[in-house]
Short mmCIF file of C-alpha atoms in Angstrom, two decimals:
data_model
loop_
_atom_site.label_atom_id
_atom_site.label_comp_id
_atom_site.label_asym_id
_atom_site.label_seq_id
_atom_site.Cartn_x
_atom_site.Cartn_y
_atom_site.Cartn_z
CA MET A 1 53.07 103.86 99.91
CA TYR A 2 53.58 106.86 97.64
CA LYS A 3 55.40 110.13 97.91
CA ILE A 4 54.89 113.65 96.62
CA PHE A 5 57.95 115.61 95.51
CA THR A 6 57.96 119.33 94.72
CA SER A 7 60.40 121.49 92.73
CA GLU A 8 60.35 125.16 91.79
CA SER A 9 61.61 127.39 89.01
CA VAL A 10 61.88 131.16 88.68
CA THR A 11 61.80 133.43 85.64
CA GLU A 12 64.75 135.36 84.24
CA GLY A 13 63.29 138.50 85.85
CA HIS A 14 63.63 137.14 89.39
CA PRO A 15 66.21 139.29 91.24
CA ASP A 16 68.62 136.39 91.75
CA LYS A 17 68.34 135.40 88.10
CA ILE A 18 69.08 138.94 86.95
CA CYS A 19 72.37 138.59 88.80
CA ASP A 20 73.11 135.18 87.29
CA ALA A 21 72.41 136.55 83.82
CA ILE A 22 74.76 139.50 84.27
CA SER A 23 77.51 137.29 85.71
CA ASP A 24 77.31 134.86 82.80
CA ARG A 25 77.11 137.65 80.20
CA ILE A 26 80.33 139.07 81.60
CA LEU A 27 81.94 135.62 81.49
CA ASP A 28 80.85 135.03 77.88
CA ALA A 29 82.01 138.48 76.77
CA MET A 30 85.48 137.81 78.14
CA LEU A 31 85.72 134.25 76.80
CA GLU A 32 84.68 135.47 73.36
CA LYS A 33 87.66 137.84 73.22
CA ASP A 34 90.08 135.82 75.35
CA PRO A 35 89.29 132.10 75.83
CA GLU A 36 91.93 131.90 78.58
CA SER A 37 90.08 134.40 80.77
CA ARG A 38 89.73 133.51 84.44
CA VAL A 39 86.48 134.85 85.81
CA ALA A 40 84.77 134.75 89.19
CA CYS A 41 82.10 137.43 88.94
CA ASP A 42 79.33 138.10 91.45
CA VAL A 43 76.46 140.56 91.12
CA LEU A 44 74.04 142.10 93.60
CA VAL A 45 70.89 144.02 92.66
CA THR A 46 68.51 146.06 94.77
CA THR A 47 66.21 149.00 94.16
CA GLY A 48 67.89 151.20 91.55
CA LEU A 49 71.34 149.63 91.96
CA VAL A 50 73.57 146.96 90.42
CA LEU A 51 76.90 146.04 92.02
CA VAL A 52 79.42 143.93 90.10
CA ALA A 53 82.33 142.47 92.08
CA GLY A 54 84.84 139.66 91.85
CA GLU A 55 88.17 138.50 90.48
CA VAL A 56 89.02 138.58 86.78
CA THR A 57 92.20 137.88 84.86
CA THR A 58 91.92 138.55 81.13
CA LYS A 59 93.75 140.18 78.22
CA CYS A 60 90.61 141.80 76.83
CA TYR A 61 88.48 144.82 77.61
CA VAL A 62 84.76 144.56 78.25
CA ASP A 63 82.47 147.54 78.82
CA ILE A 64 80.88 146.16 81.98
CA GLU A 65 78.39 148.97 82.52
CA SER A 66 76.95 148.73 78.99
CA LEU A 67 76.77 144.96 79.25
CA VAL A 68 74.89 145.22 82.56
CA ARG A 69 72.36 147.65 81.11
CA ASP A 70 71.86 145.60 77.95
CA THR A 71 71.25 142.45 80.00
CA ILE A 72 68.63 144.13 82.18
CA LYS A 73 66.97 145.56 79.07
CA ASP A 74 66.84 142.14 77.38
CA ILE A 75 65.23 140.62 80.48
CA GLY A 76 62.49 143.24 80.29
CA TYR A 77 63.09 145.87 82.95
CA THR A 78 62.64 148.81 80.60
CA GLY A 79 60.56 151.27 82.58
CA ILE A 80 59.35 152.41 85.95
CA ASP A 81 56.14 150.37 85.65
CA SER A 82 58.19 147.20 86.15
CA GLY A 83 59.91 148.67 89.21
CA PHE A 84 63.41 148.70 87.70
CA ASP A 85 64.85 150.53 84.71
CA TYR A 86 67.96 149.47 82.81
CA ASN A 87 68.59 153.05 81.70
CA THR A 88 68.45 154.84 85.04
CA CYS A 89 69.73 152.29 87.59
CA ALA A 90 73.17 152.90 89.09
CA VAL A 91 75.91 150.46 88.10
CA LEU A 92 78.96 150.04 90.37
CA VAL A 93 81.89 147.85 89.28
CA SER A 94 84.62 146.49 91.56
CA LEU A 95 86.69 143.82 89.78
CA LYS A 96 90.26 142.85 90.63
CA ALA A 97 92.78 140.30 89.39
CA GLN A 98 92.64 136.65 90.44
CA SER A 99 94.79 135.79 93.44
CA PRO A 100 98.22 134.51 92.31
CA ASP A 101 97.99 131.82 95.01
CA ILE A 102 94.92 130.38 93.29
CA ALA A 103 96.37 130.83 89.80
CA MET A 104 99.51 128.91 90.83
CA GLY A 105 97.40 125.85 91.58
CA VAL A 106 95.49 126.03 88.31
CA ASP A 107 98.17 126.95 85.78
CA ALA A 108 99.86 124.05 84.03
CA GLY A 109 102.02 123.56 80.95
CA ASP A 110 99.74 120.80 79.68
CA ILE A 111 96.02 121.59 79.90
CA LEU A 112 95.31 118.00 80.97
CA ASP A 113 97.42 118.56 84.08
CA THR A 114 95.42 121.65 85.11
CA GLY A 115 94.68 121.54 88.81
CA ALA A 116 91.24 122.11 90.28
CA GLY A 117 90.51 125.78 91.03
CA ASP A 118 89.21 124.90 94.48
CA GLN A 119 88.37 121.99 96.72
CA GLY A 120 84.83 120.67 96.92
CA MET A 121 82.40 117.99 95.85
CA MET A 122 80.00 118.10 92.92
CA PHE A 123 76.97 115.98 92.08
CA GLY A 124 75.41 114.94 88.79
CA PHE A 125 72.11 113.19 88.24
CA ALA A 126 69.90 111.67 85.56
CA THR A 127 66.60 109.79 85.55
CA ASP A 128 64.60 108.19 82.76
CA GLU A 129 61.28 109.75 83.82
CA THR A 130 61.49 112.49 81.15
CA GLU A 131 62.81 112.64 77.59
CA GLU A 132 65.65 114.94 78.64
CA LEU A 133 66.51 112.54 81.51
CA MET A 134 65.60 115.09 84.16
CA PRO A 135 63.23 114.78 87.14
CA LEU A 136 59.66 115.61 86.14
CA PRO A 137 58.97 118.25 88.87
CA ILE A 138 61.85 120.54 87.88
CA SER A 139 61.33 119.87 84.16
CA LEU A 140 57.70 121.04 84.27
CA SER A 141 58.49 123.95 86.59
CA HIS A 142 61.03 125.27 84.07
CA LYS A 143 58.61 124.84 81.18
CA ILE A 144 56.01 126.93 83.00
CA THR A 145 58.39 129.80 83.76
CA MET A 146 59.81 129.72 80.23
CA GLU A 147 56.30 130.00 78.83
CA LEU A 148 55.56 132.90 81.18
CA ALA A 149 58.55 134.77 79.76
CA LYS A 150 57.68 133.86 76.16
CA LEU A 151 54.07 135.09 76.40
CA ARG A 152 55.25 138.30 78.09
CA LYS A 153 57.82 139.04 75.41
CA ASP A 154 55.66 138.21 72.39
CA GLY A 155 52.77 140.30 73.74
CA THR A 156 50.25 137.48 74.10
CA LEU A 157 49.85 138.37 77.78
CA SER A 158 51.01 141.98 77.68
CA TYR A 159 50.17 142.65 81.33
CA LEU A 160 52.85 140.23 82.56
CA ARG A 161 56.03 141.65 84.07
CA PRO A 162 59.47 139.98 84.31
CA ASP A 163 59.41 138.53 87.85
CA GLY A 164 57.73 135.18 88.45
CA LYS A 165 57.86 131.69 89.94
CA SER A 166 56.39 128.25 89.42
CA GLN A 167 56.20 125.13 91.54
CA VAL A 168 55.07 121.61 90.63
CA SER A 169 54.24 118.78 93.05
CA VAL A 170 54.40 115.29 91.52
CA GLU A 171 52.95 112.20 93.15
CA TYR A 172 55.04 109.07 92.57
CA SER A 173 53.88 105.48 92.58
CA GLU A 174 55.26 102.74 94.80
CA GLU A 175 57.61 101.84 91.94
CA GLY A 176 58.99 105.39 91.89
CA LYS A 177 57.32 106.44 88.64
CA PRO A 178 55.48 109.76 88.14
CA LYS A 179 51.77 109.09 88.63
CA ARG A 180 49.99 112.45 88.78
CA ILE A 181 50.45 116.10 89.64
CA SER A 182 48.91 117.02 92.97
CA ALA A 183 49.51 120.79 92.85
CA ILE A 184 50.79 123.57 90.60
CA VAL A 185 51.76 127.02 91.90
CA VAL A 186 52.36 130.01 89.61
CA SER A 187 53.11 133.52 90.86
CA THR A 188 53.68 136.17 88.22
CA GLN A 189 54.33 139.88 88.42
CA HIS A 190 51.73 141.90 86.54
CA SER A 191 50.68 145.44 85.70
CA GLU A 192 48.09 147.44 87.60
CA GLY A 193 44.49 146.97 86.57
CA VAL A 194 44.41 143.30 85.62
CA SER A 195 42.17 141.12 87.77
CA THR A 196 43.28 138.01 89.63
CA SER A 197 40.55 136.04 87.87
CA GLN A 198 41.93 137.09 84.46
CA ILE A 199 45.45 136.03 85.43
CA TYR A 200 44.13 132.70 86.73
CA LYS A 201 42.21 132.05 83.50
CA ASP A 202 45.11 133.01 81.23
CA VAL A 203 47.75 131.03 83.12
CA ARG A 204 45.56 127.93 83.08
CA GLU A 205 44.66 128.28 79.41
CA HIS A 206 47.84 129.61 77.82
CA ILE A 207 50.53 128.05 80.01
CA ILE A 208 49.55 125.09 82.18
CA ASN A 209 47.28 123.43 79.60
CA LYS A 210 49.99 123.93 76.98
CA VAL A 211 53.12 122.67 78.71
CA VAL A 212 51.86 120.18 81.32
CA PRO A 213 50.85 116.77 79.89
CA CYS A 214 47.14 116.23 80.55
CA LYS A 215 47.79 112.62 81.61
CA PHE A 216 49.24 113.96 84.88
CA LEU A 217 46.29 116.26 85.64
CA ASP A 218 43.00 115.19 87.20
CA GLU A 219 40.02 116.64 89.07
CA ASP A 220 41.99 116.57 92.32
CA THR A 221 44.95 118.61 91.01
CA LYS A 222 45.09 121.91 92.90
CA TYR A 223 46.05 125.18 91.21
CA TYR A 224 47.44 128.16 93.12
CA ILE A 225 47.85 131.09 90.73
CA ASN A 226 48.96 134.37 92.32
CA PRO A 227 47.60 133.09 95.62
CA THR A 228 48.20 136.40 97.47
CA GLY A 229 45.94 138.13 94.92
CA ARG A 230 48.45 140.83 93.92
CA PHE A 231 52.00 140.88 92.54
CA VAL A 232 52.58 144.33 91.04
CA ILE A 233 55.81 145.24 92.81
CA GLY A 234 58.46 142.71 91.80
CA GLY A 235 62.07 142.32 90.73
CA PRO A 236 64.79 144.32 92.52
CA ALA A 237 62.17 146.81 93.77
CA SER A 238 60.67 144.10 95.96
CA ASP A 239 63.69 142.03 96.92
CA SER A 240 67.46 142.14 96.55
CA GLY A 241 69.16 139.53 94.39
CA GLN A 242 72.57 137.87 94.29
CA THR A 243 74.47 135.60 91.94
CA GLY A 244 74.31 131.94 92.93
CA ARG A 245 71.30 131.99 95.24
CA LYS A 246 69.21 129.63 93.12
CA ILE A 247 71.47 126.57 93.02
CA ILE A 248 68.61 124.10 93.46
CA VAL A 249 66.60 125.74 90.67
CA ASP A 250 69.76 125.57 88.54
CA THR A 251 70.20 121.81 89.01
CA TYR A 252 67.66 119.11 89.84
CA GLY A 253 65.07 120.89 91.94
CA GLY A 254 66.22 119.13 95.11
CA TYR A 255 65.61 115.67 93.63
CA ALA A 256 69.34 114.91 93.85
CA ARG A 257 72.05 116.10 96.20
CA HIS A 258 74.05 119.29 95.65
CA GLY A 259 77.64 120.04 96.57
CA GLY A 260 76.83 123.65 97.48
CA GLY A 261 78.83 125.53 94.85
CA ALA A 262 77.10 127.96 92.49
CA PHE A 263 77.77 128.04 88.73
CA SER A 264 77.12 131.46 87.19
CA GLY A 265 79.98 133.88 86.65
CA LYS A 266 82.68 131.21 86.96
CA ASP A 267 84.94 130.01 84.17
CA ALA A 268 85.53 126.29 83.73
CA THR A 269 88.69 126.12 85.85
CA LYS A 270 86.29 126.40 88.76
CA VAL A 271 85.21 122.81 89.37
CA ASP A 272 82.06 124.03 91.09
CA ARG A 273 80.86 124.52 87.54
CA SER A 274 82.85 122.20 85.27
CA GLY A 275 82.82 119.31 87.77
CA ALA A 276 79.05 119.50 88.12
CA TYR A 277 78.65 119.63 84.35
CA MET A 278 80.87 116.60 83.96
CA ALA A 279 78.99 114.70 86.66
CA ARG A 280 75.72 115.36 84.80
CA TYR A 281 77.36 114.19 81.54
CA VAL A 282 78.44 110.94 83.17
CA ALA A 283 75.10 110.29 84.88
CA LYS A 284 73.13 111.03 81.72
CA ASN A 285 75.20 108.63 79.66
CA VAL A 286 74.80 105.88 82.27
CA VAL A 287 71.01 106.23 82.14
CA ALA A 288 70.90 106.67 78.35
CA ALA A 289 72.92 103.45 78.01
CA GLY A 290 70.22 101.61 79.95
CA LEU A 291 72.61 100.70 82.76
CA ALA A 292 70.30 102.30 85.36
CA SER A 293 66.96 104.09 85.56
CA ARG A 294 68.43 106.68 87.89
CA CYS A 295 72.06 107.57 88.45
CA GLU A 296 73.79 109.94 90.83
CA ILE A 297 77.48 110.83 90.56
CA GLU A 298 79.66 112.46 93.19
CA VAL A 299 83.14 113.69 92.32
CA ALA A 300 85.46 115.58 94.72
CA TYR A 301 88.63 117.61 94.19
CA ALA A 302 91.52 119.21 96.08
CA ILE A 303 92.71 122.65 94.99
CA GLY A 304 95.66 122.49 92.62
CA VAL A 305 95.34 118.71 92.13
CA SER A 306 94.21 117.37 88.76
CA TYR A 307 92.89 113.91 89.62
CA PRO A 308 89.72 113.70 91.75
CA VAL A 309 90.20 112.64 95.35
CA SER A 310 87.04 110.53 95.13
CA LEU A 311 84.39 109.26 92.73
CA SER A 312 81.08 107.67 93.69
CA VAL A 313 78.50 106.22 91.31
CA THR A 314 75.15 104.95 92.54
CA SER A 315 72.08 103.71 90.68
CA LEU A 316 69.90 104.18 93.75
CA GLY A 317 68.83 100.56 93.42
CA THR A 318 67.67 100.86 89.79
CA SER A 319 70.38 98.80 88.05
CA THR A 320 71.14 95.13 87.57
CA TYR A 321 74.79 96.09 88.06
CA SER A 322 76.37 96.90 91.41
CA ASP A 323 77.48 100.44 92.19
CA GLU A 324 81.06 99.16 92.23
CA GLU A 325 80.71 97.81 88.69
CA LEU A 326 79.20 101.08 87.50
CA THR A 327 82.00 103.06 89.15
CA GLU A 328 84.70 100.96 87.46
CA ALA A 329 83.01 101.38 84.07
CA VAL A 330 82.83 105.15 84.53
CA LYS A 331 86.52 105.30 85.45
CA LYS A 332 87.40 103.48 82.23
CA VAL A 333 85.36 105.75 79.97
CA PHE A 334 85.57 109.26 81.46
CA ASP A 335 88.60 111.43 82.27
CA LEU A 336 87.57 113.51 85.28
CA ARG A 337 90.62 115.77 85.48
CA PRO A 338 89.54 119.44 85.21
CA GLY A 339 91.77 120.01 82.17
CA ALA A 340 90.31 116.99 80.40
CA ILE A 341 86.80 118.14 81.24
CA ILE A 342 87.50 121.58 79.77
CA LYS A 343 89.02 120.07 76.64
CA ASN A 344 86.50 117.28 76.04
CA LEU A 345 83.42 119.42 76.71
CA ASN A 346 84.94 122.47 74.97
CA LEU A 347 84.25 124.71 77.95
CA LYS A 348 86.32 127.72 76.88
CA LYS A 349 83.59 128.80 74.46
CA PRO A 350 81.13 131.59 75.37
CA ILE A 351 78.15 129.27 75.92
CA TYR A 352 77.12 130.18 79.45
CA SER A 353 74.51 132.91 79.02
CA THR A 354 71.97 130.32 77.91
CA THR A 355 72.37 128.50 81.23
CA SER A 356 71.70 131.45 83.54
CA ALA A 357 67.92 130.89 83.63
CA TYR A 358 65.64 127.83 83.48
CA GLY A 359 68.30 125.37 84.55
CA HIS A 360 71.77 124.28 83.52
CA PHE A 361 70.67 120.74 82.67
CA GLY A 362 68.16 119.15 80.34
CA LYS A 363 68.70 121.67 77.53
CA LYS A 364 69.62 120.51 74.05
CA ASP A 365 72.90 121.49 72.36
CA LEU A 366 74.90 121.94 75.55
CA PRO A 367 78.04 119.75 75.50
CA TRP A 368 77.38 118.08 78.85
CA GLU A 369 73.97 116.95 77.58
CA LYS A 370 75.44 114.71 74.86
CA THR A 371 74.88 110.95 75.10
CA ASP A 372 77.87 109.93 73.01
CA LYS A 373 79.45 107.48 75.46
CA ILE A 374 76.71 104.85 75.44
CA GLU A 375 78.57 102.16 73.51
CA GLU A 376 81.81 102.71 75.42
CA LEU A 377 79.98 102.33 78.72
CA LYS A 378 78.23 99.15 77.60
CA LYS A 379 81.56 97.68 76.58
CA ALA A 380 83.27 98.80 79.79
CA ILE A 381 80.57 97.38 82.06
CA LYS A 382 80.98 93.97 80.46
CA GLN A 383 84.69 94.07 81.21
CA SER A 384 84.30 95.15 84.83
#
């Protein structure tokens, strides 16, 4: 028996990703001036309009409208030919202070005693099937959309426009290892006048053949490139967007479970974000230590309470150790209190804009991607 698993990615010009980018730019701008800022910022975009709303408590001033326009410009919506213009779109801002009832549960004299900003459960995952310890379908999907954006911005494929998607279907062997790619889908916004055949040729030559390892491609791999034949109208002109609507793209492409909470626009006191980052950090270190080939972590919190109400560690049958042994080792090595997560991963820094597109996991230089607990885990597992 074998199975085929599919994951998708979207470019930074996708309407939902525009919103994520603006939300995280606002967060970073506030953290840069006031690291104690509390931010829960949502954005909606539609034809000719950007709406910024949410709850913010900060000591600094940020010019929200200018930041919104700069973000849209950087993404590439710089004229009417792309269907959206950073300079002429309307920008509405409705931000208010964080509820004191929520703040009461989060504020603490000692940062390590900080309570969770909300209840909920978060999942983290890692697998040894790629170098970055991410599932292959989402890893390749992100690489395709990143290359789409790169070739658009550097002028190699000047007819490309900001909106786009990719999708990769990977066939796995009976042992659960990636065997081949059965299908690749790429849909990219483009200018008038370019033929579908030209887009097909360029995407195959400049993107797929560059970023997808040839060992996974064969004569039976199917390619669907702009399968409708036309994608001129894109971005907010074709579809509205909202912050937090691409949570599966942001994480593991559906390969692992998801707690349901979005990340972008939230500071680290919101465990939707920091708890999921910590769960990835734990899972990645377990796999990097060779204790399992795959690892999934679930951690759950109650609002205003610092210690998790539950922790679950499973190797999905890929470890010589029991899930109970792995769980005990994780408890010995990692402090899962929100305050400890913020302190140990240094989450008050303005580092979030880089996460708003092409996934929050698998990227180098992010603190939750470190594998610095390998030796501690090996020692702890022997003592469990």
